[in-house]
C-alpha cells in the first residue's frame, strides 16, 4: 500500500508546497506517496460557506465550527477508514520521532489543520482524533505543522532516501542527539576538523561519535538525556 496523506485545510494551495521539491517532491512524482487536500470550506452548510464563528464566552478571534469539521473529517475517513486522524494544535502532545516512525509504517494519515483561535473542542470528544503539537510555539495555522509532520514521515518511506542507513543514526533515533559533522576544508579560519575523524581508525571514530552524542545530549537536552538514562538503566 502507498502511504496516503489527506490534508483538511482552509488553504489547499499551501500543498504540496515545500513537499513538491527535493526528496519528497521526487517521491510524490514517482507515486511513492499520495497527497490529497480537502478544503474545509467545501463542508460548510450555508450559502456563505461559513466555517467559523465567535468564541462562546466571548473574547478575540474566531473558532472553527464543530459541525463543519465533523463533516470534513467524516468525508476523509470514508475514503481512508484505517488511517489515524491528527489535528495540529499547540494543545496537543508534542510529536516525537518514535510516533513519526509508527505513522510512516502505516497506511497514511489524515491531518486536520486549524486556523484562527483553533477548533471547537467538541470535535475531539466526538471523533477519534490525535491532537499533535510540533513544539511550544504558536503558528498562525496548522498547515506548516502538517508539512513538518508529513516531511518527517515521507523521508522514512521505502525508496525515498538515498542510503537506507542514513535514517538510522539521526538525532532522536537512539534517544540522543546526533554527533556533530565536519567536511572539507580540513582547516577553516584556523579551526581544524577533530584529529580522530582523520585518523582512519573506525573503532576510535565510533567511540568518539558516541561520546559526543552523549555529551551534547546531556548539555543541550537534559530532558532527552534523563529519558535515555531511564530507558537504559
Ligand atoms: N488559540 C490557540 C492557537 C491557535 S493558532 C492556542 O492558543 O492554543 C492557529 C492554528 O495553528 C491552530 O489551530 C493549529 O492548527 C495551528 N498551530 C499553531 N501552533 C501550533 C503548534 N505548536 N503545533 C501544531 N499546530 C499549531
PDB file of N, CA and C in Angstrom, residues 35-70:
ATOM      1  N   UNK A  35      -0.928  12.424  -2.157  1.00  0.00           N
ATOM      2  CA  UNK A  35      -1.385  13.606  -1.434  1.00  0.00           C
ATOM      3  C   UNK A  35      -2.759  14.014  -1.933  1.00  0.00           C
ATOM      4  N   UNK A  36      -3.654  14.243  -0.982  1.00  0.00           N
ATOM      5  CA  UNK A  36      -4.979  14.739  -1.322  1.00  0.00           C
ATOM      6  C   UNK A  36      -5.284  15.887  -0.360  1.00  0.00           C
ATOM      7  N   UNK A  37      -5.841  16.981  -0.886  1.00  0.00           N
ATOM      8  CA  UNK A  37      -6.254  18.056   0.020  1.00  0.00           C
ATOM      9  C   UNK A  37      -7.769  18.185  -0.042  1.00  0.00           C
ATOM     10  N   UNK A  38      -8.364  18.330   1.127  1.00  0.00           N
ATOM     11  CA  UNK A  38      -9.812  18.538   1.204  1.00  0.00           C
ATOM     12  C   UNK A  38     -10.047  19.930   1.770  1.00  0.00           C
ATOM     13  N   UNK A  39     -10.602  20.843   0.976  1.00  0.00           N
ATOM     14  CA  UNK A  39     -10.855  22.196   1.503  1.00  0.00           C
ATOM     15  C   UNK A  39     -11.985  22.149   2.529  1.00  0.00           C
ATOM     16  N   UNK A  40     -11.684  22.578   3.739  1.00  0.00           N
ATOM     17  CA  UNK A  40     -12.684  22.538   4.816  1.00  0.00           C
ATOM     18  C   UNK A  40     -13.926  23.345   4.413  1.00  0.00           C
ATOM     19  N   UNK A  41     -13.684  24.415   3.644  1.00  0.00           N
ATOM     20  CA  UNK A  41     -14.801  25.277   3.246  1.00  0.00           C
ATOM     21  C   UNK A  41     -15.865  24.522   2.430  1.00  0.00           C
ATOM     22  N   UNK A  42     -15.450  23.466   1.733  1.00  0.00           N
ATOM     23  CA  UNK A  42     -16.420  22.677   0.957  1.00  0.00           C
ATOM     24  C   UNK A  42     -17.481  22.021   1.838  1.00  0.00           C
ATOM     25  N   UNK A  43     -17.206  21.958   3.141  1.00  0.00           N
ATOM     26  CA  UNK A  43     -18.129  21.254   4.035  1.00  0.00           C
ATOM     27  C   UNK A  43     -19.008  22.205   4.834  1.00  0.00           C
ATOM     28  N   UNK A  44     -18.923  23.488   4.527  1.00  0.00           N
ATOM     29  CA  UNK A  44     -19.813  24.465   5.161  1.00  0.00           C
ATOM     30  C   UNK A  44     -21.230  24.241   4.638  1.00  0.00           C
ATOM     31  N   UNK A  45     -22.212  24.475   5.500  1.00  0.00           N
ATOM     32  CA  UNK A  45     -23.580  24.129   5.124  1.00  0.00           C
ATOM     33  C   UNK A  45     -24.369  25.309   4.564  1.00  0.00           C
ATOM     34  N   UNK A  46     -23.932  26.540   4.839  1.00  0.00           N
ATOM     35  CA  UNK A  46     -24.732  27.694   4.421  1.00  0.00           C
ATOM     36  C   UNK A  46     -24.220  28.282   3.105  1.00  0.00           C
ATOM     37  N   UNK A  47     -24.979  29.232   2.562  1.00  0.00           N
ATOM     38  CA  UNK A  47     -24.613  29.730   1.240  1.00  0.00           C
ATOM     39  C   UNK A  47     -23.389  30.650   1.285  1.00  0.00           C
ATOM     40  N   UNK A  48     -23.072  31.153   2.471  1.00  0.00           N
ATOM     41  CA  UNK A  48     -21.859  31.977   2.589  1.00  0.00           C
ATOM     42  C   UNK A  48     -20.618  31.126   2.841  1.00  0.00           C
ATOM     43  N   UNK A  49     -20.799  29.829   2.932  1.00  0.00           N
ATOM     44  CA  UNK A  49     -19.706  28.876   3.179  1.00  0.00           C
ATOM     45  C   UNK A  49     -18.937  29.238   4.456  1.00  0.00           C
ATOM     46  N   UNK A  50     -19.684  29.464   5.518  1.00  0.00           N
ATOM     47  CA  UNK A  50     -19.094  29.846   6.800  1.00  0.00           C
ATOM     48  C   UNK A  50     -18.469  28.641   7.488  1.00  0.00           C
ATOM     49  N   UNK A  51     -17.223  28.807   7.938  1.00  0.00           N
ATOM     50  CA  UNK A  51     -16.548  27.702   8.629  1.00  0.00           C
ATOM     51  C   UNK A  51     -16.276  28.021  10.098  1.00  0.00           C
ATOM     52  N   UNK A  52     -16.453  29.305  10.481  1.00  0.00           N
ATOM     53  CA  UNK A  52     -16.077  29.703  11.838  1.00  0.00           C
ATOM     54  C   UNK A  52     -17.157  30.556  12.466  1.00  0.00           C
ATOM     55  N   UNK A  53     -17.014  30.757  13.766  1.00  0.00           N
ATOM     56  CA  UNK A  53     -17.956  31.624  14.483  1.00  0.00           C
ATOM     57  C   UNK A  53     -17.250  32.174  15.718  1.00  0.00           C
ATOM     58  N   UNK A  54     -17.897  33.117  16.383  1.00  0.00           N
ATOM     59  CA  UNK A  54     -17.249  33.775  17.524  1.00  0.00           C
ATOM     60  C   UNK A  54     -17.153  32.810  18.718  1.00  0.00           C
ATOM     61  N   UNK A  55     -16.157  32.995  19.580  1.00  0.00           N
ATOM     62  CA  UNK A  55     -15.969  32.085  20.714  1.00  0.00           C
ATOM     63  C   UNK A  55     -17.080  32.206  21.749  1.00  0.00           C
ATOM     64  N   UNK A  56     -17.601  31.059  22.145  1.00  0.00           N
ATOM     65  CA  UNK A  56     -18.567  31.058  23.242  1.00  0.00           C
ATOM     66  C   UNK A  56     -17.869  31.616  24.475  1.00  0.00           C
ATOM     67  N   UNK A  57     -18.544  32.480  25.206  1.00  0.00           N
ATOM     68  CA  UNK A  57     -17.934  33.083  26.384  1.00  0.00           C
ATOM     69  C   UNK A  57     -17.223  34.382  26.087  1.00  0.00           C
ATOM     70  N   UNK A  58     -17.119  34.706  24.809  1.00  0.00           N
ATOM     71  CA  UNK A  58     -16.514  35.982  24.405  1.00  0.00           C
ATOM     72  C   UNK A  58     -15.018  35.881  24.181  1.00  0.00           C
ATOM     73  N   UNK A  59     -14.442  36.984  23.778  1.00  0.00           N
ATOM     74  CA  UNK A  59     -13.001  37.009  23.522  1.00  0.00           C
ATOM     75  C   UNK A  59     -12.705  37.214  22.059  1.00  0.00           C
ATOM     76  N   UNK A  60     -11.396  37.375  21.785  1.00  0.00           N
ATOM     77  CA  UNK A  60     -10.965  37.710  20.429  1.00  0.00           C
ATOM     78  C   UNK A  60     -10.965  36.491  19.530  1.00  0.00           C
ATOM     79  N   UNK A  61     -11.017  36.752  18.219  1.00  0.00           N
ATOM     80  CA  UNK A  61     -10.810  35.697  17.234  1.00  0.00           C
ATOM     81  C   UNK A  61     -12.046  34.894  16.915  1.00  0.00           C
ATOM     82  N   UNK A  62     -11.830  33.862  16.104  1.00  0.00           N
ATOM     83  CA  UNK A  62     -12.921  33.012  15.640  1.00  0.00           C
ATOM     84  C   UNK A  62     -12.535  31.560  15.883  1.00  0.00           C
ATOM     85  N   UNK A  63     -13.561  30.709  15.960  1.00  0.00           N
ATOM     86  CA  UNK A  63     -13.340  29.292  16.261  1.00  0.00           C
ATOM     87  C   UNK A  63     -13.931  28.464  15.125  1.00  0.00           C
ATOM     88  N   UNK A  64     -13.228  27.424  14.714  1.00  0.00           N
ATOM     89  CA  UNK A  64     -13.742  26.548  13.646  1.00  0.00           C
ATOM     90  C   UNK A  64     -14.924  25.748  14.169  1.00  0.00           C
ATOM     91  N   UNK A  65     -15.999  25.739  13.389  1.00  0.00           N
ATOM     92  CA  UNK A  65     -17.260  25.115  13.819  1.00  0.00           C
ATOM     93  C   UNK A  65     -17.153  23.604  13.838  1.00  0.00           C
ATOM     94  N   UNK A  66     -17.699  22.989  14.879  1.00  0.00           N
ATOM     95  CA  UNK A  66     -17.596  21.538  15.039  1.00  0.00           C
ATOM     96  C   UNK A  66     -18.377  20.777  13.963  1.00  0.00           C
ATOM     97  N   UNK A  67     -19.531  21.339  13.542  1.00  0.00           N
ATOM     98  CA  UNK A  67     -20.331  20.601  12.536  1.00  0.00           C
ATOM     99  C   UNK A  67     -19.609  20.568  11.184  1.00  0.00           C
ATOM    100  N   UNK A  68     -18.938  21.662  10.854  1.00  0.00           N
ATOM    101  CA  UNK A  68     -18.182  21.719   9.591  1.00  0.00           C
ATOM    102  C   UNK A  68     -16.970  20.788   9.670  1.00  0.00           C
ATOM    103  N   UNK A  69     -16.271  20.845  10.805  1.00  0.00           N
ATOM    104  CA  UNK A  69     -15.091  19.987  10.989  1.00  0.00           C
ATOM    105  C   UNK A  69     -15.478  18.509  10.902  1.00  0.00           C
ATOM    106  N   UNK A  70     -16.588  18.150  11.553  1.00  0.00           N
ATOM    107  CA  UNK A  70     -17.020  16.749  11.577  1.00  0.00           C
ATOM    108  C   UNK A  70     -17.358  16.270  10.165  1.00  0.00           C
TER     109      UNK A  70
END
